[in-house]
Amino acid sequence: MTTASPLTTQATTFRAPAGRTARPRVEGDWLLVPAPQPHRPVRLFCFPHAGGDATAYTPLARALAPVAEVWALRPPARGGRSRHPMPPDFDALVAAVTEALTPHLTGGEGGRFAFYGQSFGALLAYEVARALPADRRPELVVTVGAPSPVEWAERETKNLDASELLRMTGLEELVRADPDLAELALGAIRTDLAVSATYRHRPHAPIGSALYALAGADDPMLATTGLTGWAAHTRGAFAHRVVPGGHLLATVDRPGPVDLLTSLVTSLVAGRPAAAPSAALREL
């Protein structure tokens, strides 16, 4: 399968919110609010892919500003946190992220929140949701381009080096002209791959959150991205779809599945039961 380009993420119209967007702000070490919308009823916490940074979700945050406030995770060992060490293993990373997110899970006018993660970030989003107390978990978890937890350690991509993963995510073109930027990107990917290699799946009760597993049709890792396996990890609504795009749907160049996320968030705001699948997702 051909390598995806960051410009082939899910086809959707970029819709910046009307009026002036508030300046981005950082919340502690771990979180960036790219386009603050404090009066929105839902917060969408976004988890970057391996080597990714919170700023990759800026286009998505701006596009979703009419319906949700995006809070993006700022992993250590890159960007503004280049001097902060990454936790030594996946369990320690989950614990650190869970602690950082917990004070912010009831903010906003509606006090409702959801998780969205891509690739490595999808696994992290799910495990953080599971680490939270049952009554403080997200109503919705959206995973992109990731096999289910039980399949994670068996995927063929586990032996990829950083350069190959950068190519397969479709981001190589963005850094090719700048050797320094390329080396920074590769360093962040190596860091995350090392943490990912420590992940061990442990049998557990499924969470109650609605869970939607997505993958891009042009994802070169699609053959190793088992979406149906996610069904065993939730007691809530479950759906899976292959949608237009590459391995990453939301990037610094594209906001990603805005229409789908807008529909899901709108369902939460409308108070529709978490067990009722979104009509928009059924129709994709």
PDB file of C-alpha atoms in Angstrom:
ATOM      1  CA  MET A   1       0.000   0.000   0.000  1.00  0.00           C
ATOM      2  CA  THR A   2       1.364   3.433  -0.860  1.00  0.00           C
ATOM      3  CA  THR A   3       2.632   5.855   1.751  1.00  0.00           C
ATOM      4  CA  ALA A   4       0.061   8.361   2.913  1.00  0.00           C
ATOM      5  CA  SER A   5       0.684  12.070   2.606  1.00  0.00           C
ATOM      6  CA  PRO A   6      -0.297  14.535   5.306  1.00  0.00           C
ATOM      7  CA  LEU A   7      -2.370  16.152   2.578  1.00  0.00           C
ATOM      8  CA  THR A   8      -4.490  13.017   2.121  1.00  0.00           C
ATOM      9  CA  THR A   9      -6.098  13.048   5.530  1.00  0.00           C
ATOM     10  CA  GLN A  10      -9.863  12.715   5.697  1.00  0.00           C
ATOM     11  CA  ALA A  11     -11.573  14.976   3.198  1.00  0.00           C
ATOM     12  CA  THR A  12     -13.481  17.666   5.032  1.00  0.00           C
ATOM     13  CA  THR A  13     -13.885  21.373   4.698  1.00  0.00           C
ATOM     14  CA  PHE A  14     -11.767  23.431   7.053  1.00  0.00           C
ATOM     15  CA  ARG A  15     -14.168  25.695   8.918  1.00  0.00           C
ATOM     16  CA  ALA A  16     -12.617  28.294  11.154  1.00  0.00           C
ATOM     17  CA  PRO A  17     -15.043  29.658  13.754  1.00  0.00           C
ATOM     18  CA  ALA A  18     -16.596  33.025  13.151  1.00  0.00           C
ATOM     19  CA  GLY A  19     -14.982  35.949  14.935  1.00  0.00           C
ATOM     20  CA  ARG A  20     -11.628  36.146  16.645  1.00  0.00           C
ATOM     21  CA  THR A  21     -10.092  33.016  18.126  1.00  0.00           C
ATOM     22  CA  ALA A  22      -8.584  33.409  21.595  1.00  0.00           C
ATOM     23  CA  ARG A  23      -4.826  33.020  21.939  1.00  0.00           C
ATOM     24  CA  PRO A  24      -3.535  29.507  22.742  1.00  0.00           C
ATOM     25  CA  ARG A  25      -2.664  28.831  26.344  1.00  0.00           C
ATOM     26  CA  VAL A  26      -0.722  26.181  28.229  1.00  0.00           C
ATOM     27  CA  GLU A  27      -2.222  24.437  31.254  1.00  0.00           C
ATOM     28  CA  GLY A  28       0.623  23.166  33.428  1.00  0.00           C
ATOM     29  CA  ASP A  29       3.305  21.085  31.733  1.00  0.00           C
ATOM     30  CA  TRP A  30       1.054  18.588  29.995  1.00  0.00           C
ATOM     31  CA  LEU A  31      -1.733  20.426  28.196  1.00  0.00           C
ATOM     32  CA  LEU A  32      -2.198  22.985  25.428  1.00  0.00           C
ATOM     33  CA  VAL A  33      -5.501  24.673  24.626  1.00  0.00           C
ATOM     34  CA  PRO A  34      -4.885  25.746  20.997  1.00  0.00           C
ATOM     35  CA  ALA A  35      -8.140  27.688  20.543  1.00  0.00           C
ATOM     36  CA  PRO A  36      -9.748  28.397  23.935  1.00  0.00           C
ATOM     37  CA  GLN A  37     -13.532  28.136  23.973  1.00  0.00           C
ATOM     38  CA  PRO A  38     -14.393  28.156  27.703  1.00  0.00           C
ATOM     39  CA  HIS A  39     -18.157  28.300  27.144  1.00  0.00           C
ATOM     40  CA  ARG A  40     -18.374  25.111  25.103  1.00  0.00           C
ATOM     41  CA  PRO A  41     -20.084  22.253  26.954  1.00  0.00           C
ATOM     42  CA  VAL A  42     -17.594  19.558  25.872  1.00  0.00           C
ATOM     43  CA  ARG A  43     -13.828  19.272  26.142  1.00  0.00           C
ATOM     44  CA  LEU A  44     -12.092  17.009  23.655  1.00  0.00           C
ATOM     45  CA  PHE A  45      -8.728  15.801  24.958  1.00  0.00           C
ATOM     46  CA  CYS A  46      -6.443  14.889  22.040  1.00  0.00           C
ATOM     47  CA  PHE A  47      -3.482  12.507  22.258  1.00  0.00           C
ATOM     48  CA  PRO A  48      -0.678  12.815  19.642  1.00  0.00           C
ATOM     49  CA  HIS A  49       0.862  10.017  17.604  1.00  0.00           C
ATOM     50  CA  ALA A  50       4.392   8.720  18.247  1.00  0.00           C
ATOM     51  CA  GLY A  51       6.735  11.681  17.858  1.00  0.00           C
ATOM     52  CA  GLY A  52       3.801  14.079  17.687  1.00  0.00           C
ATOM     53  CA  ASP A  53       3.197  17.253  19.641  1.00  0.00           C
ATOM     54  CA  ALA A  54       0.115  19.109  20.854  1.00  0.00           C
ATOM     55  CA  THR A  55       0.422  21.728  18.111  1.00  0.00           C
ATOM     56  CA  ALA A  56      -0.583  19.109  15.527  1.00  0.00           C
ATOM     57  CA  TYR A  57      -4.134  19.529  16.815  1.00  0.00           C
ATOM     58  CA  THR A  58      -4.323  23.293  16.223  1.00  0.00           C
ATOM     59  CA  PRO A  59      -6.280  23.000  12.935  1.00  0.00           C
ATOM     60  CA  LEU A  60      -8.688  20.551  14.557  1.00  0.00           C
ATOM     61  CA  ALA A  61      -9.132  22.828  17.583  1.00  0.00           C
ATOM     62  CA  ARG A  62     -10.008  25.786  15.370  1.00  0.00           C
ATOM     63  CA  ALA A  63     -12.391  23.761  13.237  1.00  0.00           C
ATOM     64  CA  LEU A  64     -14.208  22.318  16.259  1.00  0.00           C
ATOM     65  CA  ALA A  65     -14.345  25.623  18.140  1.00  0.00           C
ATOM     66  CA  PRO A  66     -18.078  26.116  17.432  1.00  0.00           C
ATOM     67  CA  VAL A  67     -18.952  22.921  19.329  1.00  0.00           C
ATOM     68  CA  ALA A  68     -16.057  21.881  21.600  1.00  0.00           C
ATOM     69  CA  GLU A  69     -12.877  23.060  23.277  1.00  0.00           C
ATOM     70  CA  VAL A  70      -9.833  20.979  22.326  1.00  0.00           C
ATOM     71  CA  TRP A  71      -7.189  20.266  24.955  1.00  0.00           C
ATOM     72  CA  ALA A  72      -4.110  18.642  23.411  1.00  0.00           C
ATOM     73  CA  LEU A  73      -1.537  16.575  25.273  1.00  0.00           C
ATOM     74  CA  ARG A  74       2.024  17.958  25.369  1.00  0.00           C
ATOM     75  CA  PRO A  75       4.314  14.933  25.666  1.00  0.00           C
ATOM     76  CA  PRO A  76       7.793  15.428  27.135  1.00  0.00           C
ATOM     77  CA  ALA A  77      11.063  15.282  25.168  1.00  0.00           C
ATOM     78  CA  ARG A  78       9.938  17.536  22.291  1.00  0.00           C
ATOM     79  CA  GLY A  79       8.833  21.056  21.470  1.00  0.00           C
ATOM     80  CA  GLY A  80       8.355  23.277  24.487  1.00  0.00           C
ATOM     81  CA  ARG A  81       9.092  20.296  26.747  1.00  0.00           C
ATOM     82  CA  SER A  82      12.352  19.236  25.125  1.00  0.00           C
ATOM     83  CA  ARG A  83      14.156  19.322  28.479  1.00  0.00           C
ATOM     84  CA  HIS A  84      11.506  17.300  30.289  1.00  0.00           C
ATOM     85  CA  PRO A  85      12.265  13.562  30.430  1.00  0.00           C
ATOM     86  CA  MET A  86       9.746  11.051  29.174  1.00  0.00           C
ATOM     87  CA  PRO A  87       8.468   8.675  31.881  1.00  0.00           C
ATOM     88  CA  PRO A  88      10.517   5.455  31.770  1.00  0.00           C
ATOM     89  CA  ASP A  89       7.752   3.118  30.606  1.00  0.00           C
ATOM     90  CA  PHE A  90       4.178   3.038  29.353  1.00  0.00           C
ATOM     91  CA  ASP A  91       2.608   2.473  32.771  1.00  0.00           C
ATOM     92  CA  ALA A  92       4.462   5.471  34.197  1.00  0.00           C
ATOM     93  CA  LEU A  93       3.352   7.576  31.234  1.00  0.00           C
ATOM     94  CA  VAL A  94      -0.294   6.595  31.780  1.00  0.00           C
ATOM     95  CA  ALA A  95      -0.011   7.488  35.465  1.00  0.00           C
ATOM     96  CA  ALA A  96       1.558  10.878  34.711  1.00  0.00           C
ATOM     97  CA  VAL A  97      -1.012  11.780  32.069  1.00  0.00           C
ATOM     98  CA  THR A  98      -3.915  10.634  34.235  1.00  0.00           C
ATOM     99  CA  GLU A  99      -2.686  12.806  37.089  1.00  0.00           C
ATOM    100  CA  ALA A 100      -2.256  15.809  34.788  1.00  0.00           C
ATOM    101  CA  LEU A 101      -5.712  15.475  33.204  1.00  0.00           C
ATOM    102  CA  THR A 102      -7.747  14.747  36.316  1.00  0.00           C
ATOM    103  CA  PRO A 103      -8.132  18.368  37.561  1.00  0.00           C
ATOM    104  CA  HIS A 104      -9.462  19.409  34.145  1.00  0.00           C
ATOM    105  CA  LEU A 105     -12.071  16.727  33.519  1.00  0.00           C
ATOM    106  CA  THR A 106     -15.016  18.646  34.972  1.00  0.00           C
ATOM    107  CA  GLY A 107     -14.264  22.059  33.478  1.00  0.00           C
ATOM    108  CA  GLY A 108     -16.290  23.913  30.893  1.00  0.00           C
ATOM    109  CA  GLU A 109     -19.942  24.828  31.084  1.00  0.00           C
ATOM    110  CA  GLY A 110     -21.211  21.307  30.516  1.00  0.00           C
ATOM    111  CA  GLY A 111     -18.560  19.362  32.400  1.00  0.00           C
ATOM    112  CA  ARG A 112     -18.546  16.725  29.655  1.00  0.00           C
ATOM    113  CA  PHE A 113     -15.471  15.399  27.924  1.00  0.00           C
ATOM    114  CA  ALA A 114     -14.232  12.937  25.325  1.00  0.00           C
ATOM    115  CA  PHE A 115     -10.876  11.520  24.188  1.00  0.00           C
ATOM    116  CA  TYR A 116      -9.399  11.387  20.670  1.00  0.00           C
ATOM    117  CA  GLY A 117      -6.090   9.662  19.938  1.00  0.00           C
ATOM    118  CA  GLN A 118      -4.086   8.726  16.851  1.00  0.00           C
ATOM    119  CA  SER A 119      -1.816   5.660  16.592  1.00  0.00           C
ATOM    120  CA  PHE A 120       0.328   5.552  19.768  1.00  0.00           C
ATOM    121  CA  GLY A 121      -1.954   8.295  21.104  1.00  0.00           C
ATOM    122  CA  ALA A 122      -5.002   6.082  20.581  1.00  0.00           C
ATOM    123  CA  LEU A 123      -3.583   3.397  22.855  1.00  0.00           C
ATOM    124  CA  LEU A 124      -2.577   6.027  25.404  1.00  0.00           C
ATOM    125  CA  ALA A 125      -6.037   7.633  25.312  1.00  0.00           C
ATOM    126  CA  TYR A 126      -7.711   4.297  25.966  1.00  0.00           C
ATOM    127  CA  GLU A 127      -5.377   3.318  28.805  1.00  0.00           C
ATOM    128  CA  VAL A 128      -5.753   6.727  30.467  1.00  0.00           C
ATOM    129  CA  ALA A 129      -9.540   6.350  30.221  1.00  0.00           C
ATOM    130  CA  ARG A 130      -9.241   2.942  31.862  1.00  0.00           C
ATOM    131  CA  ALA A 131      -6.977   4.324  34.605  1.00  0.00           C
ATOM    132  CA  LEU A 132      -9.567   6.909  35.631  1.00  0.00           C
ATOM    133  CA  PRO A 133     -12.238   6.036  38.220  1.00  0.00           C
ATOM    134  CA  ALA A 134     -15.290   4.508  36.566  1.00  0.00           C
ATOM    135  CA  ASP A 135     -17.426   7.565  37.329  1.00  0.00           C
ATOM    136  CA  ARG A 136     -14.873   9.976  35.814  1.00  0.00           C
ATOM    137  CA  ARG A 137     -14.180   8.343  32.488  1.00  0.00           C
ATOM    138  CA  PRO A 138     -14.875  10.047  29.162  1.00  0.00           C
ATOM    139  CA  GLU A 139     -18.277   9.502  27.604  1.00  0.00           C
ATOM    140  CA  LEU A 140     -16.579   8.874  24.270  1.00  0.00           C
ATOM    141  CA  VAL A 141     -13.191   7.548  23.103  1.00  0.00           C
ATOM    142  CA  VAL A 142     -12.240   7.864  19.416  1.00  0.00           C
ATOM    143  CA  THR A 143      -9.204   5.872  18.268  1.00  0.00           C
ATOM    144  CA  VAL A 144      -7.475   6.353  14.908  1.00  0.00           C
ATOM    145  CA  GLY A 145      -4.992   4.074  13.155  1.00  0.00           C
ATOM    146  CA  ALA A 146      -4.344   1.730  16.069  1.00  0.00           C
ATOM    147  CA  PRO A 147      -4.936  -1.959  16.748  1.00  0.00           C
ATOM    148  CA  SER A 148      -6.787  -2.878  19.904  1.00  0.00           C
ATOM    149  CA  PRO A 149      -4.758  -3.162  23.126  1.00  0.00           C
ATOM    150  CA  VAL A 150      -4.648  -6.948  23.032  1.00  0.00           C
ATOM    151  CA  GLU A 151      -3.271  -6.846  19.467  1.00  0.00           C
ATOM    152  CA  TRP A 152      -0.833  -3.976  19.997  1.00  0.00           C
ATOM    153  CA  ALA A 153       2.219  -6.051  20.904  1.00  0.00           C
ATOM    154  CA  GLU A 154       1.679  -8.410  17.974  1.00  0.00           C
ATOM    155  CA  ARG A 155       1.517  -5.840  15.170  1.00  0.00           C
ATOM    156  CA  GLU A 156       4.102  -5.992  12.418  1.00  0.00           C
ATOM    157  CA  THR A 157       5.019  -2.324  12.859  1.00  0.00           C
ATOM    158  CA  LYS A 158       6.651  -2.989  16.227  1.00  0.00           C
ATOM    159  CA  ASN A 159      10.010  -3.474  14.500  1.00  0.00           C
ATOM    160  CA  LEU A 160       9.898  -0.235  12.512  1.00  0.00           C
ATOM    161  CA  ASP A 161      12.688   2.240  13.133  1.00  0.00           C
ATOM    162  CA  ALA A 162      11.999   5.956  13.539  1.00  0.00           C
ATOM    163  CA  SER A 163      12.793   6.867   9.928  1.00  0.00           C
ATOM    164  CA  GLU A 164      10.428   4.233   8.558  1.00  0.00           C
ATOM    165  CA  LEU A 165       7.639   5.298  10.906  1.00  0.00           C
ATOM    166  CA  LEU A 166       8.114   8.939   9.920  1.00  0.00           C
ATOM    167  CA  ARG A 167       7.728   7.919   6.279  1.00  0.00           C
ATOM    168  CA  MET A 168       4.685   5.745   6.885  1.00  0.00           C
ATOM    169  CA  THR A 169       2.872   8.460   8.828  1.00  0.00           C
ATOM    170  CA  GLY A 170       3.186  10.710   5.803  1.00  0.00           C
ATOM    171  CA  LEU A 171       5.068  13.465   7.647  1.00  0.00           C
ATOM    172  CA  GLU A 172       8.479  12.964   6.035  1.00  0.00           C
ATOM    173  CA  GLU A 173       7.781  15.627   3.404  1.00  0.00           C
ATOM    174  CA  LEU A 174       7.140  18.240   6.092  1.00  0.00           C
ATOM    175  CA  VAL A 175      10.614  17.915   7.604  1.00  0.00           C
ATOM    176  CA  ARG A 176      12.728  16.843   4.611  1.00  0.00           C
ATOM    177  CA  ALA A 177      13.907  20.373   3.774  1.00  0.00           C
ATOM    178  CA  ASP A 178      15.076  21.065   7.337  1.00  0.00           C
ATOM    179  CA  PRO A 179      17.686  18.587   8.672  1.00  0.00           C
ATOM    180  CA  ASP A 180      17.473  20.011  12.192  1.00  0.00           C
ATOM    181  CA  LEU A 181      13.701  19.676  12.263  1.00  0.00           C
ATOM    182  CA  ALA A 182      13.964  16.162  10.853  1.00  0.00           C
ATOM    183  CA  GLU A 183      16.373  15.110  13.587  1.00  0.00           C
ATOM    184  CA  LEU A 184      14.097  16.563  16.279  1.00  0.00           C
ATOM    185  CA  ALA A 185      11.152  14.637  14.825  1.00  0.00           C
ATOM    186  CA  LEU A 186      13.138  11.416  14.671  1.00  0.00           C
ATOM    187  CA  GLY A 187      14.319  11.877  18.238  1.00  0.00           C
ATOM    188  CA  ALA A 188      10.760  12.270  19.496  1.00  0.00           C
ATOM    189  CA  ILE A 189       9.660   9.189  17.546  1.00  0.00           C
ATOM    190  CA  ARG A 190      12.515   7.122  19.002  1.00  0.00           C
ATOM    191  CA  THR A 191      11.508   8.217  22.492  1.00  0.00           C
ATOM    192  CA  ASP A 192       7.900   7.197  21.971  1.00  0.00           C
ATOM    193  CA  LEU A 193       8.798   3.907  20.295  1.00  0.00           C
ATOM    194  CA  ALA A 194      10.920   3.009  23.318  1.00  0.00           C
ATOM    195  CA  VAL A 195       7.978   3.678  25.637  1.00  0.00           C
ATOM    196  CA  SER A 196       5.569   1.862  23.333  1.00  0.00           C
ATOM    197  CA  ALA A 197       7.791  -1.226  23.437  1.00  0.00           C
ATOM    198  CA  THR A 198       7.194  -1.491  27.190  1.00  0.00           C
ATOM    199  CA  TYR A 199       3.419  -1.767  26.807  1.00  0.00           C
ATOM    200  CA  ARG A 200       1.929  -4.986  28.117  1.00  0.00           C
ATOM    201  CA  HIS A 201      -1.743  -5.750  27.809  1.00  0.00           C
ATOM    202  CA  ARG A 202      -3.376  -6.991  30.995  1.00  0.00           C
ATOM    203  CA  PRO A 203      -6.875  -8.498  30.900  1.00  0.00           C
ATOM    204  CA  HIS A 204      -9.412  -6.141  32.420  1.00  0.00           C
ATOM    205  CA  ALA A 205     -13.094  -5.314  32.492  1.00  0.00           C
ATOM    206  CA  PRO A 206     -14.192  -3.228  29.502  1.00  0.00           C
ATOM    207  CA  ILE A 207     -14.857   0.457  30.047  1.00  0.00           C
ATOM    208  CA  GLY A 208     -18.347   1.915  29.737  1.00  0.00           C
ATOM    209  CA  SER A 209     -17.419   4.707  27.333  1.00  0.00           C
ATOM    210  CA  ALA A 210     -18.706   4.719  23.772  1.00  0.00           C
ATOM    211  CA  LEU A 211     -15.793   3.721  21.545  1.00  0.00           C
ATOM    212  CA  TYR A 212     -15.313   4.431  17.847  1.00  0.00           C
ATOM    213  CA  ALA A 213     -12.307   2.970  16.025  1.00  0.00           C
ATOM    214  CA  LEU A 214     -11.233   4.627  12.769  1.00  0.00           C
ATOM    215  CA  ALA A 215      -8.523   4.018  10.195  1.00  0.00           C
ATOM    216  CA  GLY A 216      -7.585   5.836   6.996  1.00  0.00           C
ATOM    217  CA  ALA A 217      -8.131   3.975   3.732  1.00  0.00           C
ATOM    218  CA  ASP A 218      -4.615   4.943   2.590  1.00  0.00           C
ATOM    219  CA  ASP A 219      -2.961   3.982   5.858  1.00  0.00           C
ATOM    220  CA  PRO A 220       0.092   1.821   4.955  1.00  0.00           C
ATOM    221  CA  MET A 221      -0.283   0.168   8.366  1.00  0.00           C
ATOM    222  CA  LEU A 222      -3.938  -0.696   7.801  1.00  0.00           C
ATOM    223  CA  ALA A 223      -3.194  -4.408   7.395  1.00  0.00           C
ATOM    224  CA  THR A 224      -1.885  -4.482  10.964  1.00  0.00           C
ATOM    225  CA  THR A 225      -4.532  -2.168  12.390  1.00  0.00           C
ATOM    226  CA  GLY A 226      -7.257  -4.465  13.678  1.00  0.00           C
ATOM    227  CA  LEU A 227     -10.320  -2.325  14.340  1.00  0.00           C
ATOM    228  CA  THR A 228     -12.886  -4.958  15.268  1.00  0.00           C
ATOM    229  CA  GLY A 229     -10.787  -6.045  18.234  1.00  0.00           C
ATOM    230  CA  TRP A 230     -11.665  -2.797  19.992  1.00  0.00           C
ATOM    231  CA  ALA A 231     -15.238  -4.036  20.505  1.00  0.00           C
ATOM    232  CA  ALA A 232     -14.152  -6.261  23.386  1.00  0.00           C
ATOM    233  CA  HIS A 233     -12.820  -3.250  25.293  1.00  0.00           C
ATOM    234  CA  THR A 234     -16.068  -1.367  25.847  1.00  0.00           C
ATOM    235  CA  ARG A 235     -19.521  -2.018  27.256  1.00  0.00           C
ATOM    236  CA  GLY A 236     -20.807   1.119  25.545  1.00  0.00           C
ATOM    237  CA  ALA A 237     -21.601   1.811  21.914  1.00  0.00           C
ATOM    238  CA  PHE A 238     -19.022   0.537  19.451  1.00  0.00           C
ATOM    239  CA  ALA A 239     -18.479   1.167  15.762  1.00  0.00           C
ATOM    240  CA  HIS A 240     -15.508   0.936  13.421  1.00  0.00           C
ATOM    241  CA  ARG A 241     -14.957   2.486  10.020  1.00  0.00           C
ATOM    242  CA  VAL A 242     -12.298   2.891   7.360  1.00  0.00           C
ATOM    243  CA  VAL A 243     -12.473   6.514   6.232  1.00  0.00           C
ATOM    244  CA  PRO A 244     -10.625   8.601   3.608  1.00  0.00           C
ATOM    245  CA  GLY A 245      -7.105   9.496   4.747  1.00  0.00           C
ATOM    246  CA  GLY A 246      -3.730   8.158   5.735  1.00  0.00           C
ATOM    247  CA  HIS A 247      -2.321   6.874   8.996  1.00  0.00           C
ATOM    248  CA  LEU A 248      -2.946  10.236  10.661  1.00  0.00           C
ATOM    249  CA  LEU A 249      -6.232  12.033  10.071  1.00  0.00           C
ATOM    250  CA  ALA A 250      -5.533  15.235  12.026  1.00  0.00           C
ATOM    251  CA  THR A 251      -2.185  16.917  11.260  1.00  0.00           C
ATOM    252  CA  VAL A 252      -0.610  20.359  11.228  1.00  0.00           C
ATOM    253  CA  ASP A 253      -1.986  20.666   7.667  1.00  0.00           C
ATOM    254  CA  ARG A 254      -5.456  19.176   8.067  1.00  0.00           C
ATOM    255  CA  PRO A 255      -8.016  19.257  10.879  1.00  0.00           C
ATOM    256  CA  GLY A 256      -9.072  15.650  10.308  1.00  0.00           C
ATOM    257  CA  PRO A 257     -12.561  14.141  10.763  1.00  0.00           C
ATOM    258  CA  VAL A 258     -14.272  17.388  11.746  1.00  0.00           C
ATOM    259  CA  ASP A 259     -17.758  16.468  10.544  1.00  0.00           C
ATOM    260  CA  LEU A 260     -17.711  13.146  12.355  1.00  0.00           C
ATOM    261  CA  LEU A 261     -16.405  14.618  15.604  1.00  0.00           C
ATOM    262  CA  THR A 262     -18.899  17.469  15.384  1.00  0.00           C
ATOM    263  CA  SER A 263     -21.716  14.952  15.094  1.00  0.00           C
ATOM    264  CA  LEU A 264     -20.458  12.908  18.032  1.00  0.00           C
ATOM    265  CA  VAL A 265     -19.986  15.975  20.239  1.00  0.00           C
ATOM    266  CA  THR A 266     -23.408  17.304  19.269  1.00  0.00           C
ATOM    267  CA  SER A 267     -24.905  13.991  20.343  1.00  0.00           C
ATOM    268  CA  LEU A 268     -23.312  14.363  23.764  1.00  0.00           C
ATOM    269  CA  VAL A 269     -24.621  17.898  24.123  1.00  0.00           C
ATOM    270  CA  ALA A 270     -28.097  16.772  23.112  1.00  0.00           C
ATOM    271  CA  GLY A 271     -28.037  14.214  25.901  1.00  0.00           C
ATOM    272  CA  ARG A 272     -28.431  11.225  23.658  1.00  0.00           C
ATOM    273  CA  PRO A 273     -27.704   7.913  25.426  1.00  0.00           C
ATOM    274  CA  ALA A 274     -24.061   6.855  25.263  1.00  0.00           C
ATOM    275  CA  ALA A 275     -25.242   3.428  24.123  1.00  0.00           C
ATOM    276  CA  ALA A 276     -26.859   4.851  20.979  1.00  0.00           C
ATOM    277  CA  PRO A 277     -24.482   4.792  17.993  1.00  0.00           C
ATOM    278  CA  SER A 278     -24.095   8.072  16.130  1.00  0.00           C
ATOM    279  CA  ALA A 279     -26.075   8.239  12.900  1.00  0.00           C
ATOM    280  CA  ALA A 280     -23.178  10.024  11.238  1.00  0.00           C
ATOM    281  CA  LEU A 281     -20.847   7.153  12.048  1.00  0.00           C
ATOM    282  CA  ARG A 282     -23.306   4.549  10.795  1.00  0.00           C
ATOM    283  CA  GLU A 283     -23.528   6.375   7.477  1.00  0.00           C
ATOM    284  CA  LEU A 284     -19.781   6.754   6.796  1.00  0.00           C
TER     285      LEU A 284
END
